[in-house]
GROMACS .gro file of C-alpha atoms in nm:
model
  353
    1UNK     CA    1   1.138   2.941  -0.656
    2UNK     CA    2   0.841   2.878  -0.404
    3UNK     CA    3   1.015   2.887  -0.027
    4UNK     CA    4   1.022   2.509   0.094
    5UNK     CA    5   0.965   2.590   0.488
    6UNK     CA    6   0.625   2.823   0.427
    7UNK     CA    7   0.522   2.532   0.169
    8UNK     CA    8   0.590   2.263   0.461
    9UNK     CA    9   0.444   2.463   0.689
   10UNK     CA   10   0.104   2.493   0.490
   11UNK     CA   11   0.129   2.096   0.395
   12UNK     CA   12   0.159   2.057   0.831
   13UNK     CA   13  -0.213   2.270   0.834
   14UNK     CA   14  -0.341   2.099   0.552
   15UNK     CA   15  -0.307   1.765   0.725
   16UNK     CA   16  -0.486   1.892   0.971
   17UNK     CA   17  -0.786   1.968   0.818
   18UNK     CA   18  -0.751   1.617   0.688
   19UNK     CA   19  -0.751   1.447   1.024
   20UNK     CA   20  -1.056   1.679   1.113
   21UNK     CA   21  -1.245   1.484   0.828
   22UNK     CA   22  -1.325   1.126   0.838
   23UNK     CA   23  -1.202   0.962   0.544
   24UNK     CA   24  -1.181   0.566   0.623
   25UNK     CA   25  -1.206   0.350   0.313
   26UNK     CA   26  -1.446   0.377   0.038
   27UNK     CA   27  -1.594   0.683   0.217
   28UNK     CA   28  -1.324   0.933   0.126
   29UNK     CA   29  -1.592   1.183  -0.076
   30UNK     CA   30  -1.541   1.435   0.224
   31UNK     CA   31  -1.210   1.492   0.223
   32UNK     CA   32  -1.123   1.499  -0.145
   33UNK     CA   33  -1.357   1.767  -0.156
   34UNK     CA   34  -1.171   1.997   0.079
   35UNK     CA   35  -0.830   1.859  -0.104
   36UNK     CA   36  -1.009   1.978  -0.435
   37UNK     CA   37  -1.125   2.361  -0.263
   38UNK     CA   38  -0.802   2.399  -0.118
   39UNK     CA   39  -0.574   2.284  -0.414
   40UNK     CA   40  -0.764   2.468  -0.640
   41UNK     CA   41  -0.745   2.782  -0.409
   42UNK     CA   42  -0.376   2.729  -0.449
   43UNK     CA   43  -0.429   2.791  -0.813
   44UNK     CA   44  -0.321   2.466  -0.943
   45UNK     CA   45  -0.540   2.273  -1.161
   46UNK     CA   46  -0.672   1.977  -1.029
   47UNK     CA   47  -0.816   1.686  -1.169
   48UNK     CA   48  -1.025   1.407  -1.012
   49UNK     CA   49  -1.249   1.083  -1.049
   50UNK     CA   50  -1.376   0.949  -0.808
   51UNK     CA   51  -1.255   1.032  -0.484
   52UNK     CA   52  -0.856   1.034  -0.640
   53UNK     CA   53  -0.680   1.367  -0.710
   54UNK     CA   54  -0.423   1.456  -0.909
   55UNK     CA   55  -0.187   1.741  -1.022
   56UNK     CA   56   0.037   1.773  -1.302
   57UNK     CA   57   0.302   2.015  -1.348
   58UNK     CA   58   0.255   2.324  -1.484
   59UNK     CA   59   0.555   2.342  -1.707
   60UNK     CA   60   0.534   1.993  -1.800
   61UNK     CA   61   0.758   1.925  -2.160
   62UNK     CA   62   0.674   1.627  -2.380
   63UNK     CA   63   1.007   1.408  -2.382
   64UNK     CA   64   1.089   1.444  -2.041
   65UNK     CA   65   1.066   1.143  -1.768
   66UNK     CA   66   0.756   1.137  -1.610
   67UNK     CA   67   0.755   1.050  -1.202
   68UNK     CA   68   0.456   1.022  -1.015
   69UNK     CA   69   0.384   1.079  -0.629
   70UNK     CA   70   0.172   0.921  -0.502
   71UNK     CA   71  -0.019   0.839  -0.134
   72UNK     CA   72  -0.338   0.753   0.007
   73UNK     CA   73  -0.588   0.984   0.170
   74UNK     CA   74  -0.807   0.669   0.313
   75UNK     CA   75  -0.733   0.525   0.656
   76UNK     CA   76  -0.859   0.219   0.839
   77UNK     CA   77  -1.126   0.258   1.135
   78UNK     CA   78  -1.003   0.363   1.500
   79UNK     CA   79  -0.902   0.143   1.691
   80UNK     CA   80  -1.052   0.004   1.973
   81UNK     CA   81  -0.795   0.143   2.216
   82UNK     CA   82  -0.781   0.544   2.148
   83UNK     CA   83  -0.786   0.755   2.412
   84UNK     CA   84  -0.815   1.099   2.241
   85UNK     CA   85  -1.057   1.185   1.954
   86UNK     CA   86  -0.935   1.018   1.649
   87UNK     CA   87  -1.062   1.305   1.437
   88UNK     CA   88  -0.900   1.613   1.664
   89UNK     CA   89  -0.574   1.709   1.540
   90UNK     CA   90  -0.372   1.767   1.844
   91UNK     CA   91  -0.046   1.910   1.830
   92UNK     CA   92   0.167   1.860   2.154
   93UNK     CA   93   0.511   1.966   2.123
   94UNK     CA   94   0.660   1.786   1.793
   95UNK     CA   95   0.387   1.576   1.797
   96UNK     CA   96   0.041   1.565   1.593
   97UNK     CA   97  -0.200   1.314   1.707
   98UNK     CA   98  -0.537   1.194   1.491
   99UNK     CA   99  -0.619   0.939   1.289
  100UNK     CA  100  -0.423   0.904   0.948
  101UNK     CA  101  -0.129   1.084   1.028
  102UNK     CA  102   0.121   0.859   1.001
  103UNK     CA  103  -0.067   0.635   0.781
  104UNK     CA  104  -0.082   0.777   0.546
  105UNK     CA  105  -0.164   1.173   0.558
  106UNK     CA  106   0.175   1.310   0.673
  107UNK     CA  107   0.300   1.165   0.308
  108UNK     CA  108   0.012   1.296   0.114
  109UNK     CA  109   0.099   1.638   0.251
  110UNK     CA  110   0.508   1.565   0.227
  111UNK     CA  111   0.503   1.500  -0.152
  112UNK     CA  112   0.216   1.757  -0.214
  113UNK     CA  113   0.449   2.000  -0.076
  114UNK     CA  114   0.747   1.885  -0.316
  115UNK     CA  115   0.519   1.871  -0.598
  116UNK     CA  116   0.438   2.228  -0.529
  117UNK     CA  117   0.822   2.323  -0.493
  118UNK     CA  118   0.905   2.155  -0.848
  119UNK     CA  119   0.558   2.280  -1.017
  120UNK     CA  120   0.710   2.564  -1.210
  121UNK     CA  121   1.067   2.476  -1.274
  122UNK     CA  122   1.113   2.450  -1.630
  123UNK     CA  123   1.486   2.360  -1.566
  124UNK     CA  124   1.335   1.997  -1.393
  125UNK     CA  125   1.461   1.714  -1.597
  126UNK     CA  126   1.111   1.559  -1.586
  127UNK     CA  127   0.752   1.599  -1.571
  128UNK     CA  128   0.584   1.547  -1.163
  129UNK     CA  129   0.293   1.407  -1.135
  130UNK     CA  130   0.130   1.400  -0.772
  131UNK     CA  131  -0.174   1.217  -0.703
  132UNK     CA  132  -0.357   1.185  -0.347
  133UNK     CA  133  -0.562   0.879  -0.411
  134UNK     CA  134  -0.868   0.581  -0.201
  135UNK     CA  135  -0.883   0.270  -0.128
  136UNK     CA  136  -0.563   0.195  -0.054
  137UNK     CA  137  -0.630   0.023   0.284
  138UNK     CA  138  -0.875  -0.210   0.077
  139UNK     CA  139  -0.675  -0.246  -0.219
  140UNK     CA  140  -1.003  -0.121  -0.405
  141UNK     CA  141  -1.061  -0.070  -0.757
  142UNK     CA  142  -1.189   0.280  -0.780
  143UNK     CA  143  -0.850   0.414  -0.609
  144UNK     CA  144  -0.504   0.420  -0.758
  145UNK     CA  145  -0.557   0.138  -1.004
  146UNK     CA  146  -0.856   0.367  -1.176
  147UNK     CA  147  -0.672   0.661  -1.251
  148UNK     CA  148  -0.334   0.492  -1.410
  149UNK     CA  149  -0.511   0.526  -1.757
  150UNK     CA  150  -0.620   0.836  -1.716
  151UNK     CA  151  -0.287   1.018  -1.567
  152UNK     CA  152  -0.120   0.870  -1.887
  153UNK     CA  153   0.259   0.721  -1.932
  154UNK     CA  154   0.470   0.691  -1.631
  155UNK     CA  155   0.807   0.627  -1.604
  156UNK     CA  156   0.851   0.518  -1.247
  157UNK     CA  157   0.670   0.638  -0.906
  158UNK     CA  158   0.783   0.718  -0.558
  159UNK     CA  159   0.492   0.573  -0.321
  160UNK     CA  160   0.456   0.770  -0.017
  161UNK     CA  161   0.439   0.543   0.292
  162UNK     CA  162   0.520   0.550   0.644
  163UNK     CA  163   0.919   0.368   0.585
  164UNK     CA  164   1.143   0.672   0.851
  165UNK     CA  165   1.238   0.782   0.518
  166UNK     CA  166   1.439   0.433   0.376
  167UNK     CA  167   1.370   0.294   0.097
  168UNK     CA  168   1.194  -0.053   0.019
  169UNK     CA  169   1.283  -0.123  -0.318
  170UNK     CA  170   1.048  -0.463  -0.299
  171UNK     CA  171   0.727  -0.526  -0.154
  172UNK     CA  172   0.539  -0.837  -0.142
  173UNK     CA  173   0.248  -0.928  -0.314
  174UNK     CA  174  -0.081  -1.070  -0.158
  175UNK     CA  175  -0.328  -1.411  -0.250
  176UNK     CA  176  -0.594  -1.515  -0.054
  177UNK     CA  177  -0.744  -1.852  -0.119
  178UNK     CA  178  -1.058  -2.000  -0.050
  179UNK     CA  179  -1.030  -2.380  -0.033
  180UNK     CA  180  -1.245  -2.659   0.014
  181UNK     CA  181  -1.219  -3.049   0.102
  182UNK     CA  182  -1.473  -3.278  -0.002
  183UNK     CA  183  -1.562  -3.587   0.221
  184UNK     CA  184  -1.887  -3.808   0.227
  185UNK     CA  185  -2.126  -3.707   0.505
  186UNK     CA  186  -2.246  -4.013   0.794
  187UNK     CA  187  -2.339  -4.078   1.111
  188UNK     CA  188  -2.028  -4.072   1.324
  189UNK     CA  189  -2.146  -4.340   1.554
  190UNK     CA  190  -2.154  -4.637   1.287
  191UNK     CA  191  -1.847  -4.519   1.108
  192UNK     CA  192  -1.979  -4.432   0.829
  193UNK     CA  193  -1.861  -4.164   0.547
  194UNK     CA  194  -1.565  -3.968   0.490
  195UNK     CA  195  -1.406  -3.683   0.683
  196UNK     CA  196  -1.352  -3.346   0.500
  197UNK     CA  197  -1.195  -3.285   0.806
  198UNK     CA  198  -0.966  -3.505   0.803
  199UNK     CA  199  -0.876  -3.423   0.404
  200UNK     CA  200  -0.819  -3.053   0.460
  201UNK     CA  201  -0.546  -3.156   0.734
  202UNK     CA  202  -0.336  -3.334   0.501
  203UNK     CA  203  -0.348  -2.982   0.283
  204UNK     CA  204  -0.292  -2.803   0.556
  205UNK     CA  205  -0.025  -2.952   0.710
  206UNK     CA  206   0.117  -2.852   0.374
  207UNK     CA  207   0.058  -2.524   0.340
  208UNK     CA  208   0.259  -2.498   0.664
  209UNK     CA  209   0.543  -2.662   0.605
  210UNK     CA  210   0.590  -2.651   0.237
  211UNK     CA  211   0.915  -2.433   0.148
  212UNK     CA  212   0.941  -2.285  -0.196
  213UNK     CA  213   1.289  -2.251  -0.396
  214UNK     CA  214   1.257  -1.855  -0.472
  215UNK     CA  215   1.386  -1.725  -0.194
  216UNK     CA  216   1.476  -1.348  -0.222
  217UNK     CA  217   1.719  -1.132  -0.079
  218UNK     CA  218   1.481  -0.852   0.036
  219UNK     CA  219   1.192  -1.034   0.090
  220UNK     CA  220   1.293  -1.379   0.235
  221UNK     CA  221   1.069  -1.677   0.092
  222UNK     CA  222   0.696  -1.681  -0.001
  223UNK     CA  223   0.474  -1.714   0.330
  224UNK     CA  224   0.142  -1.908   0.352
  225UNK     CA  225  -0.066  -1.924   0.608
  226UNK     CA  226  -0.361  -2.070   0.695
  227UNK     CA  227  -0.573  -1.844   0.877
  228UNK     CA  228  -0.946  -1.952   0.900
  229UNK     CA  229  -1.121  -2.317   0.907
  230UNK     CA  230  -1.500  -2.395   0.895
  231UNK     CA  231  -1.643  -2.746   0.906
  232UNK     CA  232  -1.922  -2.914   1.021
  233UNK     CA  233  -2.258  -2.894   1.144
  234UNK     CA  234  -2.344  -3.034   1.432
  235UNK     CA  235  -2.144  -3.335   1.694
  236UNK     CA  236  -2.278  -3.681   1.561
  237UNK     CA  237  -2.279  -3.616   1.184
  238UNK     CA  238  -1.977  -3.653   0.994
  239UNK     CA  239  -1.879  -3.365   0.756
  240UNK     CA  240  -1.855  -3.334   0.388
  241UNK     CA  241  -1.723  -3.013   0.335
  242UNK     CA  242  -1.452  -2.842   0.521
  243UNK     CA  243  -1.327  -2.498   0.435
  244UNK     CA  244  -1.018  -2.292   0.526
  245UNK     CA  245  -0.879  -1.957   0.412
  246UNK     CA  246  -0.517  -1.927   0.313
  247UNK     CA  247  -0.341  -1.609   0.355
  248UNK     CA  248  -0.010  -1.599   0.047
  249UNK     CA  249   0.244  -1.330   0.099
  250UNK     CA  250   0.406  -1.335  -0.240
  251UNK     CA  251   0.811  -1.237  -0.275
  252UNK     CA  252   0.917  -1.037  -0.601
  253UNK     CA  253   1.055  -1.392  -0.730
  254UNK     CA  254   0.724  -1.543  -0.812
  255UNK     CA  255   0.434  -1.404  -0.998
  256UNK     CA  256   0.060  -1.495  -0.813
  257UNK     CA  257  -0.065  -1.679  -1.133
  258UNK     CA  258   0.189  -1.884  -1.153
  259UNK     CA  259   0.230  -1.937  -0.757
  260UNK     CA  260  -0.127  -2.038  -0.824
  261UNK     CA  261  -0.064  -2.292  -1.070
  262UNK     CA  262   0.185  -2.490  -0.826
  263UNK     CA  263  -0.031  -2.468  -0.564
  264UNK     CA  264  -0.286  -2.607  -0.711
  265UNK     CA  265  -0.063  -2.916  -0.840
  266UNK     CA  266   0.029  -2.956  -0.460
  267UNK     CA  267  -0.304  -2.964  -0.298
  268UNK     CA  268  -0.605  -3.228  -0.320
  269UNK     CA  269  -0.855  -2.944  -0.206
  270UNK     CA  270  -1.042  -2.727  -0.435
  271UNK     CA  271  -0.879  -2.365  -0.459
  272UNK     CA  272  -1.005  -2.085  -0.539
  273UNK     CA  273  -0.855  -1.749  -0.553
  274UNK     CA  274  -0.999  -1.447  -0.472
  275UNK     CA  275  -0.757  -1.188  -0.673
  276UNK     CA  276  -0.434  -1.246  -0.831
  277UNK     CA  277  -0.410  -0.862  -0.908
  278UNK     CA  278  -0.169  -0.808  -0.586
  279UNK     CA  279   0.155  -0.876  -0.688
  280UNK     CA  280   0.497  -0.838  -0.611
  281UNK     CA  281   0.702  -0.556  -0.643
  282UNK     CA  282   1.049  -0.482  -0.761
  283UNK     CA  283   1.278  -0.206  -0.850
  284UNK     CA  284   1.663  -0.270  -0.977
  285UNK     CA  285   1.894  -0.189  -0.739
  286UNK     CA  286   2.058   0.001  -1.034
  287UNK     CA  287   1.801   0.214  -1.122
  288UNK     CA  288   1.927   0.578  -1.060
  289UNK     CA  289   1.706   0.677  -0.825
  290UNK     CA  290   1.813   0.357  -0.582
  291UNK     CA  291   2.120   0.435  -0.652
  292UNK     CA  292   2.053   0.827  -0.546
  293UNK     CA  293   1.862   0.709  -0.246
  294UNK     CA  294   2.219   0.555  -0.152
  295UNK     CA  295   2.352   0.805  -0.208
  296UNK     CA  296   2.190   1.009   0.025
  297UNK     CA  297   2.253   0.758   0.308
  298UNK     CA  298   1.916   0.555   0.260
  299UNK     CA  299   1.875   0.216   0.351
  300UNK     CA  300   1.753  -0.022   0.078
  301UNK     CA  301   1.504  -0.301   0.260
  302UNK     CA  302   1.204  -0.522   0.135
  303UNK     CA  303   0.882  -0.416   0.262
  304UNK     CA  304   0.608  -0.712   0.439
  305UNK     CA  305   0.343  -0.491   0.396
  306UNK     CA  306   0.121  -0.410   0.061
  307UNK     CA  307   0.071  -0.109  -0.067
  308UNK     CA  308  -0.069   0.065  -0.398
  309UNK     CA  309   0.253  -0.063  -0.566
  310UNK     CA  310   0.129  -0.380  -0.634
  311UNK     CA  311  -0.121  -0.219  -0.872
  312UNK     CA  312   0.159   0.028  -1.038
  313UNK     CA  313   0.304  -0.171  -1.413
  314UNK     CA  314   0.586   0.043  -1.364
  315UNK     CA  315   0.939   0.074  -1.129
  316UNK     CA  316   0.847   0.215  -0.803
  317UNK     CA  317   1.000   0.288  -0.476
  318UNK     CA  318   0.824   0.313  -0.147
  319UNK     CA  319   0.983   0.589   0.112
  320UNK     CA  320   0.802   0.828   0.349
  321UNK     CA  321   0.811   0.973   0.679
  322UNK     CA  322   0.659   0.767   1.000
  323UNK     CA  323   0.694   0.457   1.134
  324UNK     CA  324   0.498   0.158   0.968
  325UNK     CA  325   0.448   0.023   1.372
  326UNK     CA  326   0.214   0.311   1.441
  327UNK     CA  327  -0.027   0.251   1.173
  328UNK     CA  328  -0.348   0.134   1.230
  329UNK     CA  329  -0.268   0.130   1.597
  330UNK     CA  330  -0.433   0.371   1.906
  331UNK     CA  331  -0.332   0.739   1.938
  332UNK     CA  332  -0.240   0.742   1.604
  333UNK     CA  333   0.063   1.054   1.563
  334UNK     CA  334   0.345   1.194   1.368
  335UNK     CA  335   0.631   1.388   1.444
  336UNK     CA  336   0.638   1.748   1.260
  337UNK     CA  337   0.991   1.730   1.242
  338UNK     CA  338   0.975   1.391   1.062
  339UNK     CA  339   0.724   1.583   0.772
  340UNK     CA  340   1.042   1.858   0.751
  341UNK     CA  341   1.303   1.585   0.696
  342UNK     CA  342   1.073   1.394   0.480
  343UNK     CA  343   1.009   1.698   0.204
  344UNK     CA  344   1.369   1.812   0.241
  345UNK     CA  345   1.498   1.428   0.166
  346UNK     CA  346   1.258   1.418  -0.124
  347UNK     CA  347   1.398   1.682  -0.308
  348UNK     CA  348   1.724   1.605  -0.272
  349UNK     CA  349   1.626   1.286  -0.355
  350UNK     CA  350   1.445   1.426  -0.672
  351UNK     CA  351   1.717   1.689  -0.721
  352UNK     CA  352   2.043   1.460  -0.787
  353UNK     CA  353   1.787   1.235  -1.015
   0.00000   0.00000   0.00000
């Protein structure tokens, strides 16, 4: 049996060496390289496309459950507000500062380092598969979504994210929508035409008041929210077109096509969406690893934010160590002890499956 702590402790440099190397979305080629040299140094046999990574277990048996852990090696841009390097690991105390830490490198190295405690037990009732994967932050296609073929049957997946360790067992899902009024351009001094302006308010007032039935338990009811407007082009001539963006937060109750469908039976304005791939997520509460997660004193909560899950056909949880406040945000850190709680929660976690 490897030893946990020295594994841990060799996750803690590894995420180092990630922070060291920029890796913000869709320009994650440098650091799946090192990932690949050191992993492979390891020697465990890694597979990639792309700039996604992924290791199976070396005494995997046909027949058994297959779980996958996964998190994302991307991260957004620095913010505006850093006052340290964003890309020099600093370690003051308990504390490691640098870009991607919390979000989402100290789960990458967390589950890595479980994965590498479970790789040759042939006594595991399952099959781990652990896969350090892009584009999350841009919920782009050549990330998780184009390795799911490739990796092969999965039974359900434990989605590494900054949560303090509790689990969301639902996530919601994500539309955008483009719309657009139609009016009849004029001169606005004679009266003349008619005011897409004045069209897209009567949507719009709808989108933010409009209350749908489905409300869940985890995730509270579906939120819209306009969030951009364009009209017009200059003060005397009355618009034709006017043009708002409409941000949908999806709960686990409705599916986006068919949230699409009754919004467009609502509205008068053109809509068009931009994706309906982001959907909901949902495990049941009585799955056995929610109900081990319980067990172990975790809290069961539904998550605002989107993650890879929404592109996973298959149960998933979302737990991790971190706190989902510091992501994207300044001075960017996580706490070594919370990596050593995370990996030690995770196989117990995995253990009493």
């Amino acid at each position: 049996m490897k030893d946990l702590t020295a594994l841990t402790d060799e996750s803690i440099a590894l995420l180092q060496k990630m922070v060291a190397i920029p890796s913000i979305s869709r320009d994650e080629k440098s650091v799946a390289d090192m990932l690949q040299e050191e992993l492979t140094g390891c020697g465990l046999s890694v597979n990639r496309h792309n700039n996604n990574i992924w290791l199976k277990q070396s005494s995997w048996e046909d027949g058994k459950p297959v779980i996958l852990l996964n998190a994302h090696i991307d991260t957004v841009k620095p913010a505006a507000g850093y006052t340290r390097d964003p890309f020099v690991p600093t370690i003051e105390g308990d504390t490691l500062y640098g870009l991607g830490t919390n979000d989402d490198g100290a789960s990458v190295v967390s589950l890595l380092a479980v994965f590498r405690y479970f790789d040759e037990m042939p006594q595991a009732p399952f099959n781990l598969i652990f896969a350090a994967t892009a584009e999350e932050e841009v919920s782009g296609r050549d990330g998780i979504e184009s390795i799911l073929p490739l990796i092969g049957p999965v039974d359900f997946g434990i989605v590494g994210e900054p949560t303090g360790m509790q689990m969301a067992v639902a996530e919601k899902g994500l539309m955008v929508l483009d719309c657009t009024a139609h009016g009849i351009s004029g001169h606005a001094a004679r009266n003349e035409g008619v005011n897409a302006i004045y069209k897209a308010l009567t949507d719009i007032e709808w989108f933010r008041t409009h209350q749908w039935d489905r409300v869940s338990p985890f995730l509270g009811p579906v939120k819209m929210s306009v969030t951009q407007i364009n009209a017009g082009t200059q003060h005397n001539v009355v618009p034709d077109t006017c043009s708002f963006v409409v941000d949908v937060r999806v709960n686990e109750l409705y599916d986006n096509k068919e949230l699409l469908g009754l919004i467009k039976e609502h509205v008068s304005c053109d809509v068009k969406e931009r994706s309906t791939r982001l959907n909901s997520s949902r495990i049941d509460v009585g799955h056995p690893i929610v109900r081990r997660g319980e067990a172990l004193g975790m809290k069961l909560f539904g998550s605002p934010t989107l993650s890879d899950q929404a592109l996973m056909p298959f149960p998933t949880v979302k737990v991790g160590p971190g706190d989902s406040a510091r992501s994207h945000s300044a001075d960017e850190y996580i706490r070594l002890s919370e990596i050593r709680e995370a990996v030690d929660i995770y196989v117990k976690l995995l253990r009493g499956f």
